[in-house]
mmCIF file of C-alpha atoms and ligand atoms in Angstrom:
data_model
loop_
_atom_site.group_PDB
_atom_site.id
_atom_site.type_symbol
_atom_site.label_atom_id
_atom_site.label_comp_id
_atom_site.label_asym_id
_atom_site.label_seq_id
_atom_site.Cartn_x
_atom_site.Cartn_y
_atom_site.Cartn_z
ATOM 1 C CA MET A 1 -6.437 51.136 90.906
ATOM 2 C CA ARG A 2 -8.370 54.001 89.369
ATOM 3 C CA HIS A 3 -5.791 54.105 86.526
ATOM 4 C CA LEU A 4 -6.109 50.302 85.956
ATOM 5 C CA ARG A 5 -9.900 50.534 85.540
ATOM 6 C CA LYS A 6 -9.445 53.275 82.970
ATOM 7 C CA SER A 7 -6.977 51.088 81.023
ATOM 8 C CA LYS A 8 -9.344 48.118 80.982
ATOM 9 C CA PHE A 9 -12.079 50.383 79.707
ATOM 10 C CA GLY A 10 -9.717 51.669 77.030
ATOM 11 C CA ILE A 11 -8.874 48.140 75.852
ATOM 12 C CA LEU A 12 -12.571 47.207 75.745
ATOM 13 C CA ALA A 13 -13.380 50.349 73.763
ATOM 14 C CA ILE A 14 -10.644 49.596 71.221
ATOM 15 C CA ALA A 15 -11.853 45.963 70.885
ATOM 16 C CA ALA A 16 -15.449 47.145 70.338
ATOM 17 C CA ALA A 17 -14.304 49.673 67.730
ATOM 18 C CA CYS A 18 -12.348 46.936 65.890
ATOM 19 C CA PHE A 19 -15.411 44.647 65.963
ATOM 20 C CA LEU A 20 -17.642 47.379 64.557
ATOM 21 C CA LEU A 21 -15.087 48.158 61.881
ATOM 22 C CA LEU A 22 -15.016 44.468 60.882
ATOM 23 C CA VAL A 23 -18.830 44.222 60.776
ATOM 24 C CA GLY A 24 -18.982 47.467 58.812
ATOM 25 C CA TYR A 25 -16.388 46.173 56.369
ATOM 26 C CA LYS A 26 -18.390 42.975 55.743
ATOM 27 C CA GLU A 27 -21.616 44.851 55.018
ATOM 28 C CA GLN A 28 -19.860 47.232 52.680
ATOM 29 C CA THR A 29 -18.273 44.284 50.870
ATOM 30 C CA ILE A 30 -21.686 42.754 50.135
ATOM 31 C CA ARG A 31 -23.010 45.995 48.691
ATOM 32 C CA VAL A 32 -19.966 46.630 46.556
ATOM 33 C CA HIS A 33 -19.741 43.156 45.071
ATOM 34 C CA TYR A 34 -23.377 42.193 44.657
ATOM 35 C CA THR A 35 -24.417 42.582 41.046
ATOM 36 C CA LYS A 36 -27.723 42.028 39.327
ATOM 37 C CA ASP A 37 -25.762 40.769 36.311
ATOM 38 C CA MET A 38 -25.649 37.376 38.012
ATOM 39 C CA VAL A 39 -29.111 36.506 39.255
ATOM 40 C CA SER A 40 -30.016 34.296 42.183
ATOM 41 C CA VAL A 41 -32.660 31.625 41.523
ATOM 42 C CA ALA A 42 -34.389 29.838 44.404
ATOM 43 C CA HIS A 43 -34.482 26.144 43.440
ATOM 44 C CA ARG A 44 -38.014 24.787 44.069
ATOM 45 C CA GLY A 45 -38.362 27.959 46.176
ATOM 46 C CA ALA A 46 -35.915 28.519 49.027
ATOM 47 C CA SER A 47 -36.133 24.769 49.521
ATOM 48 C CA HIS A 48 -33.440 24.410 52.154
ATOM 49 C CA PHE A 49 -35.580 26.515 54.470
ATOM 50 C CA ALA A 50 -39.147 25.404 53.687
ATOM 51 C CA PRO A 51 -40.875 22.482 51.909
ATOM 52 C CA GLU A 52 -39.958 22.519 48.215
ATOM 53 C CA ASN A 53 -42.409 23.912 45.658
ATOM 54 C CA THR A 54 -44.823 25.223 48.320
ATOM 55 C CA ARG A 55 -46.086 28.737 49.013
ATOM 56 C CA ALA A 56 -43.872 28.797 52.150
ATOM 57 C CA ALA A 57 -40.733 28.101 50.076
ATOM 58 C CA PHE A 58 -41.661 30.731 47.497
ATOM 59 C CA GLN A 59 -42.415 33.316 50.199
ATOM 60 C CA LYS A 60 -39.044 32.538 51.767
ATOM 61 C CA SER A 61 -37.299 33.098 48.419
ATOM 62 C CA VAL A 62 -38.844 36.585 48.244
ATOM 63 C CA GLU A 63 -37.762 37.218 51.846
ATOM 64 C CA LEU A 64 -34.185 36.174 50.989
ATOM 65 C CA ASN A 65 -34.126 38.569 48.011
ATOM 66 C CA ALA A 66 -33.794 35.936 45.290
ATOM 67 C CA ASP A 67 -34.317 37.344 41.795
ATOM 68 C CA PHE A 68 -36.282 34.316 40.543
ATOM 69 C CA LEU A 69 -38.085 31.390 42.085
ATOM 70 C CA GLU A 70 -37.856 28.054 40.259
ATOM 71 C CA CYS A 71 -40.822 25.667 40.254
ATOM 72 C CA ASP A 72 -41.791 22.391 38.554
ATOM 73 C CA VAL A 73 -45.113 21.817 36.807
ATOM 74 C CA HIS A 74 -47.316 18.742 36.140
ATOM 75 C CA VAL A 75 -50.983 18.273 35.176
ATOM 76 C CA SER A 76 -53.776 16.835 37.353
ATOM 77 C CA LYS A 77 -56.472 14.377 36.206
ATOM 78 C CA ASP A 78 -58.840 17.296 35.571
ATOM 79 C CA GLY A 79 -56.283 19.337 33.617
ATOM 80 C CA GLU A 80 -54.990 21.788 36.263
ATOM 81 C CA LEU A 81 -51.318 22.852 36.246
ATOM 82 C CA ILE A 82 -49.854 21.523 39.505
ATOM 83 C CA ILE A 83 -46.626 22.672 41.198
ATOM 84 C CA MET A 84 -44.601 19.644 42.314
ATOM 85 C CA HIS A 85 -41.253 18.121 41.403
ATOM 86 C CA ASP A 86 -41.884 14.366 41.151
ATOM 87 C CA ASP A 87 -44.439 12.662 38.878
ATOM 88 C CA LYS A 88 -45.773 11.027 42.057
ATOM 89 C CA ILE A 89 -47.029 12.611 45.269
ATOM 90 C CA ASP A 90 -45.356 10.070 47.571
ATOM 91 C CA ARG A 91 -42.083 11.808 48.549
ATOM 92 C CA THR A 92 -43.396 15.272 49.398
ATOM 93 C CA THR A 93 -46.970 14.665 50.623
ATOM 94 C CA ASN A 94 -48.947 12.253 52.807
ATOM 95 C CA GLY A 95 -50.538 10.630 49.721
ATOM 96 C CA SER A 96 -49.493 7.988 47.238
ATOM 97 C CA GLY A 97 -49.776 7.674 43.452
ATOM 98 C CA PHE A 98 -49.246 9.705 40.277
ATOM 99 C CA ILE A 99 -50.322 13.379 40.178
ATOM 100 C CA LYS A 100 -52.228 12.701 36.946
ATOM 101 C CA GLU A 101 -54.452 10.168 38.764
ATOM 102 C CA PHE A 102 -55.896 12.854 41.079
ATOM 103 C CA THR A 103 -58.212 15.826 40.593
ATOM 104 C CA LEU A 104 -57.229 19.249 41.915
ATOM 105 C CA ASP A 105 -59.772 18.898 44.752
ATOM 106 C CA GLU A 106 -58.170 15.624 45.807
ATOM 107 C CA LEU A 107 -54.648 17.053 45.583
ATOM 108 C CA LYS A 108 -55.695 20.041 47.703
ATOM 109 C CA GLN A 109 -56.551 17.648 50.580
ATOM 110 C CA LEU A 110 -52.889 16.561 50.808
ATOM 111 C CA ASP A 111 -50.349 17.836 53.314
ATOM 112 C CA ALA A 112 -47.282 19.037 51.410
ATOM 113 C CA GLY A 113 -45.433 20.446 54.436
ATOM 114 C CA ALA A 114 -45.361 17.958 57.320
ATOM 115 C CA SER A 115 -42.788 15.614 55.772
ATOM 116 C CA PHE A 116 -40.335 18.575 55.732
ATOM 117 C CA SER A 117 -41.063 19.699 59.293
ATOM 118 C CA LYS A 118 -44.064 19.793 61.637
ATOM 119 C CA GLU A 119 -43.761 23.598 61.545
ATOM 120 C CA PHE A 120 -45.149 23.421 57.984
ATOM 121 C CA LYS A 121 -47.961 20.936 58.675
ATOM 122 C CA GLY A 122 -51.045 21.748 56.607
ATOM 123 C CA GLU A 123 -49.163 23.391 53.693
ATOM 124 C CA GLN A 124 -51.260 22.780 50.563
ATOM 125 C CA ILE A 125 -50.056 22.071 47.050
ATOM 126 C CA LEU A 126 -50.278 25.094 44.714
ATOM 127 C CA THR A 127 -51.483 25.440 41.131
ATOM 128 C CA LEU A 128 -49.425 27.422 38.615
ATOM 129 C CA ASN A 129 -52.328 29.890 38.329
ATOM 130 C CA GLU A 130 -52.202 30.503 42.094
ATOM 131 C CA LEU A 131 -48.414 30.865 42.047
ATOM 132 C CA ILE A 132 -48.486 33.437 39.247
ATOM 133 C CA ASP A 133 -51.373 35.358 40.879
ATOM 134 C CA GLU A 134 -49.420 35.674 44.118
ATOM 135 C CA PHE A 135 -45.804 36.028 42.979
ATOM 136 C CA TYR A 136 -45.749 37.565 39.487
ATOM 137 C CA ASP A 137 -45.348 41.084 40.921
ATOM 138 C CA GLN A 138 -42.799 40.091 43.549
ATOM 139 C CA ILE A 139 -40.129 37.928 41.892
ATOM 140 C CA GLY A 140 -39.100 36.459 38.525
ATOM 141 C CA LEU A 141 -40.545 33.041 37.672
ATOM 142 C CA LEU A 142 -38.507 30.160 36.232
ATOM 143 C CA ILE A 143 -41.142 27.555 35.392
ATOM 144 C CA GLU A 144 -39.955 24.032 34.555
ATOM 145 C CA LEU A 145 -42.104 21.610 32.572
ATOM 146 C CA LYS A 146 -40.902 18.541 34.405
ATOM 147 C CA ASN A 147 -42.046 15.701 32.198
ATOM 148 C CA PRO A 148 -44.089 17.208 29.341
ATOM 149 C CA LYS A 149 -44.412 13.945 27.397
ATOM 150 C CA LEU A 150 -46.589 12.629 30.244
ATOM 151 C CA TYR A 151 -49.052 15.475 29.640
ATOM 152 C CA PRO A 152 -49.894 16.019 25.951
ATOM 153 C CA GLY A 153 -51.055 19.614 25.457
ATOM 154 C CA ILE A 154 -49.256 21.046 28.501
ATOM 155 C CA GLU A 155 -47.453 23.591 26.286
ATOM 156 C CA GLU A 156 -50.789 24.946 24.993
ATOM 157 C CA LYS A 157 -52.097 25.222 28.575
ATOM 158 C CA ILE A 158 -48.993 27.166 29.655
ATOM 159 C CA ALA A 159 -49.170 29.395 26.561
ATOM 160 C CA SER A 160 -52.829 30.139 27.212
ATOM 161 C CA LEU A 161 -52.128 31.068 30.846
ATOM 162 C CA LEU A 162 -49.023 33.189 30.163
ATOM 163 C CA GLY A 163 -50.585 34.739 27.057
ATOM 164 C CA GLU A 164 -52.861 36.737 29.405
ATOM 165 C CA TYR A 165 -49.827 38.764 30.545
ATOM 166 C CA ASP A 166 -48.581 41.690 28.453
ATOM 167 C CA ASP A 167 -45.160 41.716 30.091
ATOM 168 C CA LEU A 168 -43.413 38.335 30.103
ATOM 169 C CA SER A 169 -39.935 39.748 30.721
ATOM 170 C CA SER A 170 -39.742 38.317 34.250
ATOM 171 C CA ILE A 171 -40.864 34.817 33.215
ATOM 172 C CA ILE A 172 -38.743 31.986 31.771
ATOM 173 C CA VAL A 173 -40.067 28.515 30.915
ATOM 174 C CA GLN A 174 -37.529 25.686 30.935
ATOM 175 C CA SER A 175 -37.323 21.926 30.405
ATOM 176 C CA PHE A 176 -34.926 19.076 29.727
ATOM 177 C CA ASP A 177 -37.318 18.264 26.854
ATOM 178 C CA ILE A 178 -35.907 20.243 23.910
ATOM 179 C CA ASP A 179 -38.850 19.578 21.573
ATOM 180 C CA SER A 180 -41.232 20.884 24.210
ATOM 181 C CA MET A 181 -39.254 24.147 24.529
ATOM 182 C CA LYS A 182 -39.119 24.533 20.728
ATOM 183 C CA LYS A 183 -42.893 24.206 20.757
ATOM 184 C CA MET A 184 -43.246 26.782 23.562
ATOM 185 C CA SER A 185 -41.122 29.263 21.611
ATOM 186 C CA VAL A 186 -43.413 28.902 18.601
ATOM 187 C CA LEU A 187 -46.623 29.160 20.658
ATOM 188 C CA LEU A 188 -45.435 32.295 22.511
ATOM 189 C CA PRO A 189 -42.662 33.976 20.531
ATOM 190 C CA ASN A 190 -42.191 36.750 23.120
ATOM 191 C CA LEU A 191 -41.589 34.224 25.934
ATOM 192 C CA GLN A 192 -38.000 33.448 26.985
ATOM 193 C CA VAL A 193 -37.402 29.698 27.025
ATOM 194 C CA ALA A 194 -34.497 27.741 28.488
ATOM 195 C CA VAL A 195 -33.192 24.269 27.802
ATOM 196 C CA LEU A 196 -31.766 22.234 30.639
ATOM 197 C CA ILE A 197 -28.806 20.144 29.556
ATOM 198 C CA HIS A 198 -28.793 16.660 31.009
ATOM 199 C CA PRO A 199 -25.362 15.787 32.466
ATOM 200 C CA LYS A 200 -24.943 12.930 29.962
ATOM 201 C CA ASP A 201 -25.384 15.403 27.058
ATOM 202 C CA SER A 202 -23.019 18.101 28.371
ATOM 203 C CA LEU A 203 -20.551 17.875 25.474
ATOM 204 C CA LEU A 204 -22.415 19.923 22.869
ATOM 205 C CA SER A 205 -21.302 20.142 19.251
ATOM 206 C CA ALA A 206 -21.253 23.537 17.487
ATOM 207 C CA ALA A 207 -24.259 22.472 15.391
ATOM 208 C CA LYS A 208 -26.228 21.443 18.477
ATOM 209 C CA LEU A 209 -25.450 24.737 20.222
ATOM 210 C CA ASP A 210 -26.455 26.674 17.101
ATOM 211 C CA ASP A 211 -29.777 24.832 17.059
ATOM 212 C CA LEU A 212 -30.466 25.405 20.782
ATOM 213 C CA ALA A 213 -29.529 29.089 20.624
ATOM 214 C CA SER A 214 -31.822 29.575 17.623
ATOM 215 C CA PHE A 215 -34.889 29.399 19.917
ATOM 216 C CA ALA A 216 -33.647 29.340 23.542
ATOM 217 C CA SER A 217 -32.639 32.458 25.470
ATOM 218 C CA TYR A 218 -30.935 30.334 28.155
ATOM 219 C CA ILE A 219 -28.962 27.079 28.084
ATOM 220 C CA ASN A 220 -28.692 25.767 31.650
ATOM 221 C CA PHE A 221 -26.215 23.250 33.097
ATOM 222 C CA ASN A 222 -25.472 21.330 36.261
ATOM 223 C CA VAL A 223 -22.383 22.844 37.899
ATOM 224 C CA SER A 224 -20.443 19.563 37.704
ATOM 225 C CA PHE A 225 -20.776 19.457 33.922
ATOM 226 C CA LEU A 226 -19.862 23.017 32.964
ATOM 227 C CA ASN A 227 -16.624 24.884 32.236
ATOM 228 C CA LYS A 228 -15.655 28.419 31.219
ATOM 229 C CA LYS A 229 -15.230 27.482 27.556
ATOM 230 C CA THR A 230 -18.794 26.147 27.310
ATOM 231 C CA VAL A 231 -20.161 29.363 28.838
ATOM 232 C CA GLU A 232 -18.191 31.367 26.258
ATOM 233 C CA ARG A 233 -19.572 29.205 23.423
ATOM 234 C CA VAL A 234 -23.137 29.838 24.628
ATOM 235 C CA HIS A 235 -22.512 33.587 25.068
ATOM 236 C CA ASP A 236 -20.984 33.764 21.578
ATOM 237 C CA ARG A 237 -24.362 32.609 20.264
ATOM 238 C CA GLY A 238 -26.267 35.311 22.160
ATOM 239 C CA ALA A 239 -27.782 33.033 24.817
ATOM 240 C CA LYS A 240 -27.282 33.096 28.608
ATOM 241 C CA VAL A 241 -26.319 30.379 31.088
ATOM 242 C CA PHE A 242 -27.827 29.506 34.450
ATOM 243 C CA VAL A 243 -25.947 26.915 36.489
ATOM 244 C CA TRP A 244 -27.652 24.692 39.045
ATOM 245 C CA SER A 245 -26.768 22.590 42.021
ATOM 246 C CA LYS A 246 -29.018 21.841 44.936
ATOM 247 C CA LYS A 247 -26.433 21.910 47.706
ATOM 248 C CA ASP A 248 -22.864 22.226 46.351
ATOM 249 C CA LYS A 249 -21.468 25.427 47.866
ATOM 250 C CA ASN A 250 -18.655 25.503 45.267
ATOM 251 C CA ILE A 251 -21.332 26.623 42.807
ATOM 252 C CA ILE A 252 -20.804 30.244 43.848
ATOM 253 C CA ALA A 253 -17.061 30.389 43.189
ATOM 254 C CA LYS A 254 -17.466 28.406 39.940
ATOM 255 C CA ALA A 255 -20.296 30.647 38.736
ATOM 256 C CA HIS A 256 -18.026 33.687 39.093
ATOM 257 C CA LYS A 257 -15.041 31.924 37.526
ATOM 258 C CA TYR A 258 -17.107 30.782 34.532
ATOM 259 C CA ASN A 259 -18.963 34.102 34.186
ATOM 260 C CA VAL A 260 -22.432 32.557 34.209
ATOM 261 C CA ASP A 261 -25.608 34.649 34.281
ATOM 262 C CA GLY A 262 -27.471 32.987 37.147
ATOM 263 C CA ILE A 263 -27.166 30.528 40.024
ATOM 264 C CA ILE A 264 -29.917 28.046 40.916
ATOM 265 C CA THR A 265 -29.603 26.555 44.437
ATOM 266 C CA ASP A 266 -31.694 25.460 47.424
ATOM 267 C CA PHE A 267 -29.825 28.136 49.429
ATOM 268 C CA SER A 268 -31.041 31.512 48.142
ATOM 269 C CA ASN A 269 -28.772 33.270 50.650
ATOM 270 C CA TRP A 270 -25.531 31.848 49.189
ATOM 271 C CA PRO A 271 -25.141 34.127 46.165
ATOM 272 C CA TYR A 272 -24.975 37.080 48.595
ATOM 273 C CA GLU A 273 -23.104 35.567 51.534
ATOM 274 C CA GLU A 274 -20.476 33.751 49.471
ATOM 275 C CA LEU A 275 -19.547 36.951 47.692
ATOM 276 C CA ILE A 276 -18.080 38.158 50.983
ATOM 277 C CA TYR A 277 -15.754 35.174 50.982
ATOM 278 C CA LEU A 278 -14.782 35.762 47.358
ATOM 279 C CA ALA A 279 -14.106 39.434 48.009
ATOM 280 C CA GLN A 280 -11.793 38.629 50.924
ATOM 281 C CA GLU A 281 -9.721 36.023 49.031
HETATM 282 O O1 G3P B 301 -33.466 24.382 37.442
HETATM 283 C C1 G3P B 301 -32.667 23.267 37.369
HETATM 284 C C2 G3P B 301 -33.171 22.103 38.123
HETATM 285 O O2 G3P B 301 -34.433 22.381 38.655
HETATM 286 C C3 G3P B 301 -33.207 20.845 37.374
HETATM 287 O O3 G3P B 301 -33.283 19.756 38.225
HETATM 288 O O4 G3P B 301 -34.461 17.837 39.204
HETATM 289 O O5 G3P B 301 -34.312 19.919 40.476
HETATM 290 O O6 G3P B 301 -35.798 19.813 38.531
HETATM 291 P P1 G3P B 301 -34.526 19.337 39.143
HETATM 292 CA CA1 CA B 302 -36.721 21.965 38.577
#
């Protein structure tokens, strides 16, 4: 009987040792394969975990070790730069109407968290000034001008705000609006700008790519409309590629296969966790 107890203990000890070895192996795999060459960008903040484009989502992206947060910018009735994705406040707040119809004071009364979860009730909308004040020192900023044609002069406002910073190396401004990004690059020549390629325009001629790469540091694509050849064509012109998808987990494997420079997702943990899976393949 005494011998049997010893044996059971022995089996348990071996099982525990195997478990620890496995856990140890996983952690080591993350460290070995994680590389800052491919950055992780938190889409609208870590927006799977907290209400998009709010302070809570941006704080979560810092907590999850993302390299950049991504945010979307509009302009209020009184000219303030407002962080929100849609032109209207309806989907993400308890209000209704276009952002540009409200003053900052009115927008600050809105609840931008409760529609995500009651845990975030009372979350206020942020201005770009507030976001930069709080996060500039903590994480890179990928700032998207969502619909610049709705807000004449938005590029000058952004240039005036960013122009106060000596070091713009951790800031990128992006838009689907190519003219707007050309204008940004002229207003602030030391700012990195990115163009977002709309899925319907994904087949880019050599001349078009030459033009984009003449002012943009990044040319960014949706993961469903990108291939390795396109990434090579962008790299050949000295620009980088970020790939985005809100929720498609295949983005991680594709990003590695295509050799892109950054991954934009709602899940800021994926770029780290999925590397384990890739390493074990
Ligand atoms: O950064 C890419 C992505 O933000 C573009 O799509 O609609 O989420 O702003 P959207
Ligand atoms: Ca965006």
